[in-house]
PDB file of C-alpha atoms and ligand atoms in Angstrom:
ATOM      1  CA  UNK A   1       4.146  20.176   5.254  1.00 90.00           C
ATOM      2  CA  UNK A   2       5.620  19.102   8.588  1.00 94.00           C
ATOM      3  CA  UNK A   3       4.881  15.763  10.219  1.00 96.00           C
ATOM      4  CA  UNK A   4       2.859  17.549  12.883  1.00 96.00           C
ATOM      5  CA  UNK A   5       0.694  19.209  10.224  1.00 97.00           C
ATOM      6  CA  UNK A   6       0.219  15.953   8.357  1.00 97.00           C
ATOM      7  CA  UNK A   7      -0.899  14.237  11.570  1.00 98.00           C
ATOM      8  CA  UNK A   8      -3.350  17.050  12.279  1.00 98.00           C
ATOM      9  CA  UNK A   9      -4.815  16.838   8.795  1.00 98.00           C
ATOM     10  CA  UNK A  10      -5.206  13.079   8.958  1.00 98.00           C
ATOM     11  CA  UNK A  11      -6.803  13.409  12.402  1.00 98.00           C
ATOM     12  CA  UNK A  12      -9.311  15.938  11.089  1.00 98.00           C
ATOM     13  CA  UNK A  13     -10.180  13.726   8.136  1.00 98.00           C
ATOM     14  CA  UNK A  14     -10.644  10.635  10.328  1.00 98.00           C
ATOM     15  CA  UNK A  15     -12.844  12.640  12.673  1.00 98.00           C
ATOM     16  CA  UNK A  16     -14.998  13.815   9.794  1.00 98.00           C
ATOM     17  CA  UNK A  17     -15.315  10.292   8.401  1.00 98.00           C
ATOM     18  CA  UNK A  18     -16.353   9.056  11.864  1.00 98.00           C
ATOM     19  CA  UNK A  19     -18.925  11.808  12.215  1.00 98.00           C
ATOM     20  CA  UNK A  20     -20.309  11.088   8.741  1.00 97.00           C
ATOM     21  CA  UNK A  21     -20.866   7.450   9.643  1.00 98.00           C
ATOM     22  CA  UNK A  22     -21.913   7.734  13.292  1.00 98.00           C
ATOM     23  CA  UNK A  23     -18.726   6.185  14.626  1.00 98.00           C
ATOM     24  CA  UNK A  24     -16.573   7.188  17.549  1.00 98.00           C
ATOM     25  CA  UNK A  25     -13.069   8.452  16.848  1.00 98.00           C
ATOM     26  CA  UNK A  26     -11.569   6.035  19.348  1.00 98.00           C
ATOM     27  CA  UNK A  27     -12.806   3.050  17.348  1.00 98.00           C
ATOM     28  CA  UNK A  28     -10.190   3.815  14.686  1.00 98.00           C
ATOM     29  CA  UNK A  29      -6.480   3.197  15.196  1.00 98.00           C
ATOM     30  CA  UNK A  30      -3.709   4.525  12.992  1.00 98.00           C
ATOM     31  CA  UNK A  31      -0.801   2.375  11.871  1.00 98.00           C
ATOM     32  CA  UNK A  32       1.900   4.769  10.684  1.00 98.00           C
ATOM     33  CA  UNK A  33       3.542   2.973   7.777  1.00 98.00           C
ATOM     34  CA  UNK A  34       7.221   3.873   7.924  1.00 98.00           C
ATOM     35  CA  UNK A  35       8.439   1.580   5.143  1.00 97.00           C
ATOM     36  CA  UNK A  36       9.470   4.497   2.932  1.00 95.00           C
ATOM     37  CA  UNK A  37      11.430   6.428   5.569  1.00 97.00           C
ATOM     38  CA  UNK A  38      14.601   6.280   7.643  1.00 97.00           C
ATOM     39  CA  UNK A  39      15.105   5.295  11.265  1.00 97.00           C
ATOM     40  CA  UNK A  40      15.323   8.978  12.254  1.00 97.00           C
ATOM     41  CA  UNK A  41      12.006   9.714  10.583  1.00 97.00           C
ATOM     42  CA  UNK A  42      10.473   6.647  12.233  1.00 98.00           C
ATOM     43  CA  UNK A  43      11.702   7.979  15.583  1.00 98.00           C
ATOM     44  CA  UNK A  44      10.066  11.322  14.780  1.00 98.00           C
ATOM     45  CA  UNK A  45       6.755   9.544  14.210  1.00 98.00           C
ATOM     46  CA  UNK A  46       6.979   7.991  17.682  1.00 98.00           C
ATOM     47  CA  UNK A  47       8.070  11.311  19.211  1.00 98.00           C
ATOM     48  CA  UNK A  48       5.014  12.935  17.640  1.00 98.00           C
ATOM     49  CA  UNK A  49       2.824  10.609  19.689  1.00 97.00           C
ATOM     50  CA  UNK A  50       1.913   7.924  17.178  1.00 98.00           C
ATOM     51  CA  UNK A  51       2.320   4.505  18.697  1.00 98.00           C
ATOM     52  CA  UNK A  52       1.706   1.925  15.979  1.00 98.00           C
ATOM     53  CA  UNK A  53       4.402   1.387  13.366  1.00 98.00           C
ATOM     54  CA  UNK A  54       3.818  -0.579  10.150  1.00 98.00           C
ATOM     55  CA  UNK A  55       6.576  -2.164   8.072  1.00 98.00           C
ATOM     56  CA  UNK A  56       6.421  -4.634   5.207  1.00 97.00           C
ATOM     57  CA  UNK A  57       9.975  -5.999   4.956  1.00 97.00           C
ATOM     58  CA  UNK A  58      11.877  -7.543   7.825  1.00 97.00           C
ATOM     59  CA  UNK A  59      15.265  -6.582   6.342  1.00 96.00           C
ATOM     60  CA  UNK A  60      14.270  -2.916   6.481  1.00 96.00           C
ATOM     61  CA  UNK A  61      12.361  -3.123   9.737  1.00 97.00           C
ATOM     62  CA  UNK A  62      14.826  -5.065  11.895  1.00 97.00           C
ATOM     63  CA  UNK A  63      17.626  -2.441  11.968  1.00 97.00           C
ATOM     64  CA  UNK A  64      15.061   0.276  12.754  1.00 97.00           C
ATOM     65  CA  UNK A  65      13.515  -1.816  15.500  1.00 98.00           C
ATOM     66  CA  UNK A  66      16.985  -2.403  16.989  1.00 97.00           C
ATOM     67  CA  UNK A  67      17.958   1.258  16.778  1.00 98.00           C
ATOM     68  CA  UNK A  68      14.678   2.303  18.386  1.00 97.00           C
ATOM     69  CA  UNK A  69      15.055  -0.414  21.028  1.00 94.00           C
ATOM     70  CA  UNK A  70      11.600  -1.743  20.288  1.00 89.00           C
ATOM     71  CA  UNK A  71       9.798   1.534  21.066  1.00 97.00           C
ATOM     72  CA  UNK A  72       6.230   1.491  19.796  1.00 98.00           C
ATOM     73  CA  UNK A  73       3.982  -1.357  18.775  1.00 98.00           C
ATOM     74  CA  UNK A  74       5.054  -2.967  15.516  1.00 98.00           C
ATOM     75  CA  UNK A  75       2.740  -4.262  12.810  1.00 98.00           C
ATOM     76  CA  UNK A  76       3.931  -6.486   9.995  1.00 98.00           C
ATOM     77  CA  UNK A  77       1.851  -5.531   6.957  1.00 98.00           C
ATOM     78  CA  UNK A  78       3.663  -7.110   3.998  1.00 96.00           C
ATOM     79  CA  UNK A  79       3.658 -10.568   2.549  1.00 95.00           C
ATOM     80  CA  UNK A  80       5.550 -12.798   4.934  1.00 97.00           C
ATOM     81  CA  UNK A  81       7.794 -15.614   3.778  1.00 97.00           C
ATOM     82  CA  UNK A  82       7.617 -18.663   5.987  1.00 97.00           C
ATOM     83  CA  UNK A  83      11.377 -18.766   6.527  1.00 97.00           C
ATOM     84  CA  UNK A  84      11.323 -15.213   7.902  1.00 98.00           C
ATOM     85  CA  UNK A  85       8.726 -15.896  10.585  1.00 98.00           C
ATOM     86  CA  UNK A  86      11.376 -16.481  13.240  1.00 96.00           C
ATOM     87  CA  UNK A  87      12.786 -12.983  12.694  1.00 96.00           C
ATOM     88  CA  UNK A  88       9.376 -11.339  12.786  1.00 97.00           C
ATOM     89  CA  UNK A  89       7.630 -12.789  15.804  1.00 97.00           C
ATOM     90  CA  UNK A  90       9.914 -11.355  18.466  1.00 94.00           C
ATOM     91  CA  UNK A  91       9.487  -7.805  17.149  1.00 97.00           C
ATOM     92  CA  UNK A  92       5.989  -7.534  15.755  1.00 98.00           C
ATOM     93  CA  UNK A  93       2.935  -7.703  17.981  1.00 98.00           C
ATOM     94  CA  UNK A  94       0.538  -7.798  15.014  1.00 98.00           C
ATOM     95  CA  UNK A  95       0.677  -9.509  11.636  1.00 98.00           C
ATOM     96  CA  UNK A  96      -1.814  -8.155   9.114  1.00 98.00           C
ATOM     97  CA  UNK A  97      -1.007 -10.541   6.286  1.00 98.00           C
ATOM     98  CA  UNK A  98      -1.813 -14.099   7.330  1.00 98.00           C
ATOM     99  CA  UNK A  99      -2.841 -15.587   3.997  1.00 97.00           C
ATOM    100  CA  UNK A 100      -2.090 -19.304   4.056  1.00 97.00           C
ATOM    101  CA  UNK A 101      -2.185 -22.311   6.361  1.00 98.00           C
ATOM    102  CA  UNK A 102       1.525 -23.098   5.994  1.00 98.00           C
ATOM    103  CA  UNK A 103       2.328 -19.638   7.345  1.00 98.00           C
ATOM    104  CA  UNK A 104      -0.079 -20.127  10.250  1.00 98.00           C
ATOM    105  CA  UNK A 105       1.556 -23.461  11.087  1.00 98.00           C
ATOM    106  CA  UNK A 106       5.012 -21.896  11.146  1.00 98.00           C
ATOM    107  CA  UNK A 107       3.797 -18.959  13.247  1.00 98.00           C
ATOM    108  CA  UNK A 108       2.225 -21.356  15.724  1.00 98.00           C
ATOM    109  CA  UNK A 109       5.371 -23.470  15.920  1.00 98.00           C
ATOM    110  CA  UNK A 110       7.703 -20.518  16.442  1.00 98.00           C
ATOM    111  CA  UNK A 111       5.425 -18.680  18.876  1.00 98.00           C
ATOM    112  CA  UNK A 112       4.904 -21.818  20.950  1.00 98.00           C
ATOM    113  CA  UNK A 113       8.666 -22.355  21.130  1.00 97.00           C
ATOM    114  CA  UNK A 114       9.201 -18.746  22.186  1.00 97.00           C
ATOM    115  CA  UNK A 115       6.304 -18.831  24.641  1.00 97.00           C
ATOM    116  CA  UNK A 116       4.553 -15.855  23.048  1.00 97.00           C
ATOM    117  CA  UNK A 117       1.289 -15.080  21.306  1.00 97.00           C
ATOM    118  CA  UNK A 118       1.006 -13.019  18.140  1.00 98.00           C
ATOM    119  CA  UNK A 119      -2.082 -11.116  17.061  1.00 98.00           C
ATOM    120  CA  UNK A 120      -3.094 -11.849  13.499  1.00 98.00           C
ATOM    121  CA  UNK A 121      -5.380 -10.478  10.849  1.00 98.00           C
ATOM    122  CA  UNK A 122      -6.396 -12.862   8.091  1.00 98.00           C
ATOM    123  CA  UNK A 123      -5.825 -11.167   4.753  1.00 98.00           C
ATOM    124  CA  UNK A 124      -8.739 -11.555   2.371  1.00 98.00           C
ATOM    125  CA  UNK A 125      -8.617 -10.825  -1.332  1.00 98.00           C
ATOM    126  CA  UNK A 126     -12.017  -9.207  -1.647  1.00 96.00           C
ATOM    127  CA  UNK A 127     -11.441  -7.607  -5.035  1.00 91.00           C
ATOM    128  CA  UNK A 128     -10.235 -10.884  -6.561  1.00 92.00           C
ATOM    129  CA  UNK A 129      -7.348  -9.203  -8.390  1.00 91.00           C
ATOM    130  CA  UNK A 130      -4.521 -11.622  -9.257  1.00 90.00           C
ATOM    131  CA  UNK A 131      -1.958  -9.140  -7.936  1.00 89.00           C
ATOM    132  CA  UNK A 132      -3.421  -9.163  -4.437  1.00 90.00           C
ATOM    133  CA  UNK A 133      -2.613 -11.707  -1.738  1.00 93.00           C
ATOM    134  CA  UNK A 134      -5.177 -13.160   0.582  1.00 97.00           C
ATOM    135  CA  UNK A 135      -7.605 -16.014   0.855  1.00 97.00           C
ATOM    136  CA  UNK A 136     -10.901 -15.830  -1.005  1.00 97.00           C
ATOM    137  CA  UNK A 137     -14.023 -14.901   0.951  1.00 98.00           C
ATOM    138  CA  UNK A 138     -15.411 -18.389   0.207  1.00 97.00           C
ATOM    139  CA  UNK A 139     -12.434 -20.041   1.898  1.00 97.00           C
ATOM    140  CA  UNK A 140     -12.689 -17.863   4.996  1.00 98.00           C
ATOM    141  CA  UNK A 141     -14.985 -19.958   7.245  1.00 98.00           C
ATOM    142  CA  UNK A 142     -12.920 -23.153   6.955  1.00 98.00           C
ATOM    143  CA  UNK A 143      -9.659 -21.231   7.126  1.00 98.00           C
ATOM    144  CA  UNK A 144     -10.616 -19.453  10.342  1.00 98.00           C
ATOM    145  CA  UNK A 145     -12.010 -22.613  11.897  1.00 97.00           C
ATOM    146  CA  UNK A 146      -8.691 -24.331  11.256  1.00 97.00           C
ATOM    147  CA  UNK A 147      -6.743 -21.349  12.633  1.00 97.00           C
ATOM    148  CA  UNK A 148      -8.695 -21.449  15.872  1.00 95.00           C
ATOM    149  CA  UNK A 149      -6.818 -24.624  16.782  1.00 95.00           C
ATOM    150  CA  UNK A 150      -3.575 -22.673  17.036  1.00 97.00           C
ATOM    151  CA  UNK A 151      -3.236 -21.575  20.617  1.00 97.00           C
ATOM    152  CA  UNK A 152      -0.429 -19.072  20.075  1.00 98.00           C
ATOM    153  CA  UNK A 153      -2.265 -17.073  17.427  1.00 98.00           C
ATOM    154  CA  UNK A 154      -4.835 -14.552  18.543  1.00 97.00           C
ATOM    155  CA  UNK A 155      -7.091 -13.964  15.546  1.00 97.00           C
ATOM    156  CA  UNK A 156      -8.232 -10.379  15.917  1.00 98.00           C
ATOM    157  CA  UNK A 157      -9.884  -9.753  12.560  1.00 98.00           C
ATOM    158  CA  UNK A 158      -9.601  -9.376   8.802  1.00 98.00           C
ATOM    159  CA  UNK A 159      -7.431  -7.262   6.518  1.00 98.00           C
ATOM    160  CA  UNK A 160      -7.811  -6.292   2.900  1.00 98.00           C
ATOM    161  CA  UNK A 161      -6.277  -4.005   0.304  1.00 97.00           C
ATOM    162  CA  UNK A 162      -8.573  -2.280  -2.145  1.00 96.00           C
ATOM    163  CA  UNK A 163      -7.480  -1.696  -5.733  1.00 95.00           C
ATOM    164  CA  UNK A 164      -6.079   1.782  -6.290  1.00 94.00           C
ATOM    165  CA  UNK A 165      -8.899   3.941  -7.625  1.00 94.00           C
ATOM    166  CA  UNK A 166      -8.568   7.483  -8.960  1.00 95.00           C
ATOM    167  CA  UNK A 167     -12.002   8.014  -7.399  1.00 96.00           C
ATOM    168  CA  UNK A 168     -11.714   6.639  -3.817  1.00 96.00           C
ATOM    169  CA  UNK A 169     -15.483   6.246  -3.524  1.00 97.00           C
ATOM    170  CA  UNK A 170     -15.164   3.270  -5.864  1.00 97.00           C
ATOM    171  CA  UNK A 171     -13.354   1.299  -3.153  1.00 97.00           C
ATOM    172  CA  UNK A 172     -16.428   1.322  -0.918  1.00 98.00           C
ATOM    173  CA  UNK A 173     -17.847  -2.075  -1.980  1.00 98.00           C
ATOM    174  CA  UNK A 174     -14.526  -3.764  -1.130  1.00 98.00           C
ATOM    175  CA  UNK A 175     -14.535  -2.385   2.411  1.00 98.00           C
ATOM    176  CA  UNK A 176     -18.222  -3.081   2.884  1.00 98.00           C
ATOM    177  CA  UNK A 177     -17.730  -6.682   1.761  1.00 98.00           C
ATOM    178  CA  UNK A 178     -14.911  -7.172   4.274  1.00 98.00           C
ATOM    179  CA  UNK A 179     -17.089  -5.865   7.088  1.00 98.00           C
ATOM    180  CA  UNK A 180     -19.993  -8.098   6.010  1.00 98.00           C
ATOM    181  CA  UNK A 181     -17.648 -11.077   5.862  1.00 98.00           C
ATOM    182  CA  UNK A 182     -16.431 -10.346   9.390  1.00 98.00           C
ATOM    183  CA  UNK A 183     -20.023 -10.170  10.614  1.00 98.00           C
ATOM    184  CA  UNK A 184     -20.918 -13.394   8.816  1.00 98.00           C
ATOM    185  CA  UNK A 185     -17.932 -15.213  10.343  1.00 98.00           C
ATOM    186  CA  UNK A 186     -19.047 -14.006  13.761  1.00 98.00           C
ATOM    187  CA  UNK A 187     -22.586 -15.261  13.096  1.00 98.00           C
ATOM    188  CA  UNK A 188     -21.094 -18.629  12.174  1.00 97.00           C
ATOM    189  CA  UNK A 189     -18.976 -18.458  15.352  1.00 97.00           C
ATOM    190  CA  UNK A 190     -15.947 -19.863  13.522  1.00 96.00           C
ATOM    191  CA  UNK A 191     -13.512 -18.454  16.090  1.00 95.00           C
ATOM    192  CA  UNK A 192     -13.498 -18.824  19.859  1.00 92.00           C
ATOM    193  CA  UNK A 193     -13.787 -15.094  20.358  1.00 94.00           C
ATOM    194  CA  UNK A 194     -15.657 -12.800  17.962  1.00 97.00           C
ATOM    195  CA  UNK A 195     -13.555 -10.996  15.366  1.00 98.00           C
ATOM    196  CA  UNK A 196     -13.544  -7.333  16.270  1.00 98.00           C
ATOM    197  CA  UNK A 197     -10.944  -5.749  13.996  1.00 98.00           C
ATOM    198  CA  UNK A 198     -10.907  -4.614  10.363  1.00 98.00           C
ATOM    199  CA  UNK A 199      -7.558  -3.484   8.940  1.00 98.00           C
ATOM    200  CA  UNK A 200      -8.460  -1.550   5.823  1.00 98.00           C
ATOM    201  CA  UNK A 201      -7.808   1.821   4.233  1.00 98.00           C
ATOM    202  CA  UNK A 202      -4.577   3.427   3.029  1.00 98.00           C
ATOM    203  CA  UNK A 203      -3.598   6.970   2.067  1.00 98.00           C
ATOM    204  CA  UNK A 204      -5.825   7.032  -0.972  1.00 97.00           C
ATOM    205  CA  UNK A 205      -8.988   5.540   0.476  1.00 98.00           C
ATOM    206  CA  UNK A 206      -8.917   5.617   4.296  1.00 98.00           C
ATOM    207  CA  UNK A 207     -11.940   7.857   4.722  1.00 98.00           C
ATOM    208  CA  UNK A 208     -14.128   5.429   2.815  1.00 98.00           C
ATOM    209  CA  UNK A 209     -12.688   2.556   4.861  1.00 98.00           C
ATOM    210  CA  UNK A 210     -13.434   4.396   8.117  1.00 98.00           C
ATOM    211  CA  UNK A 211     -17.006   5.025   7.019  1.00 98.00           C
ATOM    212  CA  UNK A 212     -17.323   1.291   6.308  1.00 98.00           C
ATOM    213  CA  UNK A 213     -16.023   0.206   9.698  1.00 98.00           C
ATOM    214  CA  UNK A 214     -12.218   0.142   9.626  1.00 98.00           C
ATOM    215  CA  UNK A 215     -10.690  -0.186  13.087  1.00 98.00           C
ATOM    216  CA  UNK A 216      -7.122   0.097  11.777  1.00 99.00           C
ATOM    217  CA  UNK A 217      -6.063   2.312   8.884  1.00 98.00           C
ATOM    218  CA  UNK A 218      -2.554   1.873   7.480  1.00 98.00           C
ATOM    219  CA  UNK A 219      -1.172   5.219   6.402  1.00 98.00           C
ATOM    220  CA  UNK A 220       2.194   5.691   4.733  1.00 98.00           C
ATOM    221  CA  UNK A 221       2.733   8.326   2.071  1.00 97.00           C
ATOM    222  CA  UNK A 222       0.088  10.777   3.261  1.00 97.00           C
ATOM    223  CA  UNK A 223       0.966  10.658   6.957  1.00 97.00           C
ATOM    224  CA  UNK A 224       4.609   9.682   7.303  1.00 97.00           C
ATOM    225  CA  UNK A 225       5.758  10.816   3.880  1.00 91.00           C
ATOM    226  CA  UNK A 226       7.615   9.020   1.148  1.00 89.00           C
ATOM    227  CA  UNK A 227      11.174   9.684   2.252  1.00 77.00           C
ATOM    228  CA  UNK A 228      13.710  12.414   2.739  1.00 62.00           C
ATOM    229  CA  UNK A 229      13.196  14.185  -0.575  1.00 51.00           C
ATOM    230  CA  UNK A 230       9.684  15.107   0.496  1.00 47.00           C
ATOM    231  CA  UNK A 231      10.110  16.252   4.086  1.00 42.00           C
TER     232      UNK A 231
HETATM  233  C1  LIG B 301       2.640   0.526   1.882  1.00 51.99           C
HETATM  234  C2  LIG B 301       1.435  -0.055   2.476  1.00 51.99           C
HETATM  235  C3  LIG B 301       0.479   0.765   3.090  1.00 51.99           C
HETATM  236  C4  LIG B 301       0.577   2.281   3.112  1.00 51.99           C
HETATM  237  O1  LIG B 301       0.393   2.777   1.829  1.00 51.99           O
HETATM  238  P1  LIG B 301       0.138   4.332   1.552  1.00 51.99           P
HETATM  239  O2  LIG B 301      -0.684   4.326   0.309  1.00 51.99           O
HETATM  240  O3  LIG B 301       1.481   4.932   1.370  1.00 51.99           O
HETATM  241  O4  LIG B 301      -0.602   4.887   2.695  1.00 51.99           O
HETATM  242  C5  LIG B 301      -0.613   0.148   3.681  1.00 51.99           C
HETATM  243  N1  LIG B 301      -0.763  -1.183   3.671  1.00 51.99           N
HETATM  244  C6  LIG B 301       0.126  -2.004   3.090  1.00 51.99           C
HETATM  245  C7  LIG B 301      -0.119  -3.468   3.136  1.00 51.99           C
HETATM  246  C8  LIG B 301       1.247  -1.473   2.483  1.00 51.99           C
HETATM  247  O5  LIG B 301       2.131  -2.293   1.900  1.00 51.99           O
END
């Protein structure tokens, strides 16, 4: 299948998931996860009209970003080592994986020095699996209150990863819990501005995530492909 066909299919599926849950299509943004593919294929994604690019390793992303001269809006979606923050903040407008206070402190320090603001999602480990990063839901109120002190971080919302399930429907409680947590944090008014965004849903489970309120889905293998052998 060509990239154009894959985009069309994903579009149709997002539309259907929106219709099924009474949502508007324009409430859902697509991050095209290009971590598996080359610079040329990443360029093709931008040429096809997708705007948001997701990468999870700075070593892989930086040469692409340079080659593409910063075209697109870049989202850092992987676990971020504190010492790599300085290389990330000048390229990525969004960070989906803020999962600890030490990382927030470094982001604040580096962004303040550079005179920029970065948009962040706090990653929450809803499923509680050991293999998943993220703060626990119980920690979230205090964590977000503390983050609000950082003037160079714009906290836009929450992110989670669901366990891989052969039956995607089984991921629904994870996504629902993230949405409920976002709403609870807004009721508690832990941040200066309400949290609007939910980054949740990947190739295997994005329709369920959309039905449960995702505003950003992160799609790699299904949308962009897994690399040259497949295209
Ligand atoms: C790789 C990755 C994705 C995309 O995964 P696919 O299943 O290929 O769509 C989404 N989010 C994160 C955090 C990732 O690392």
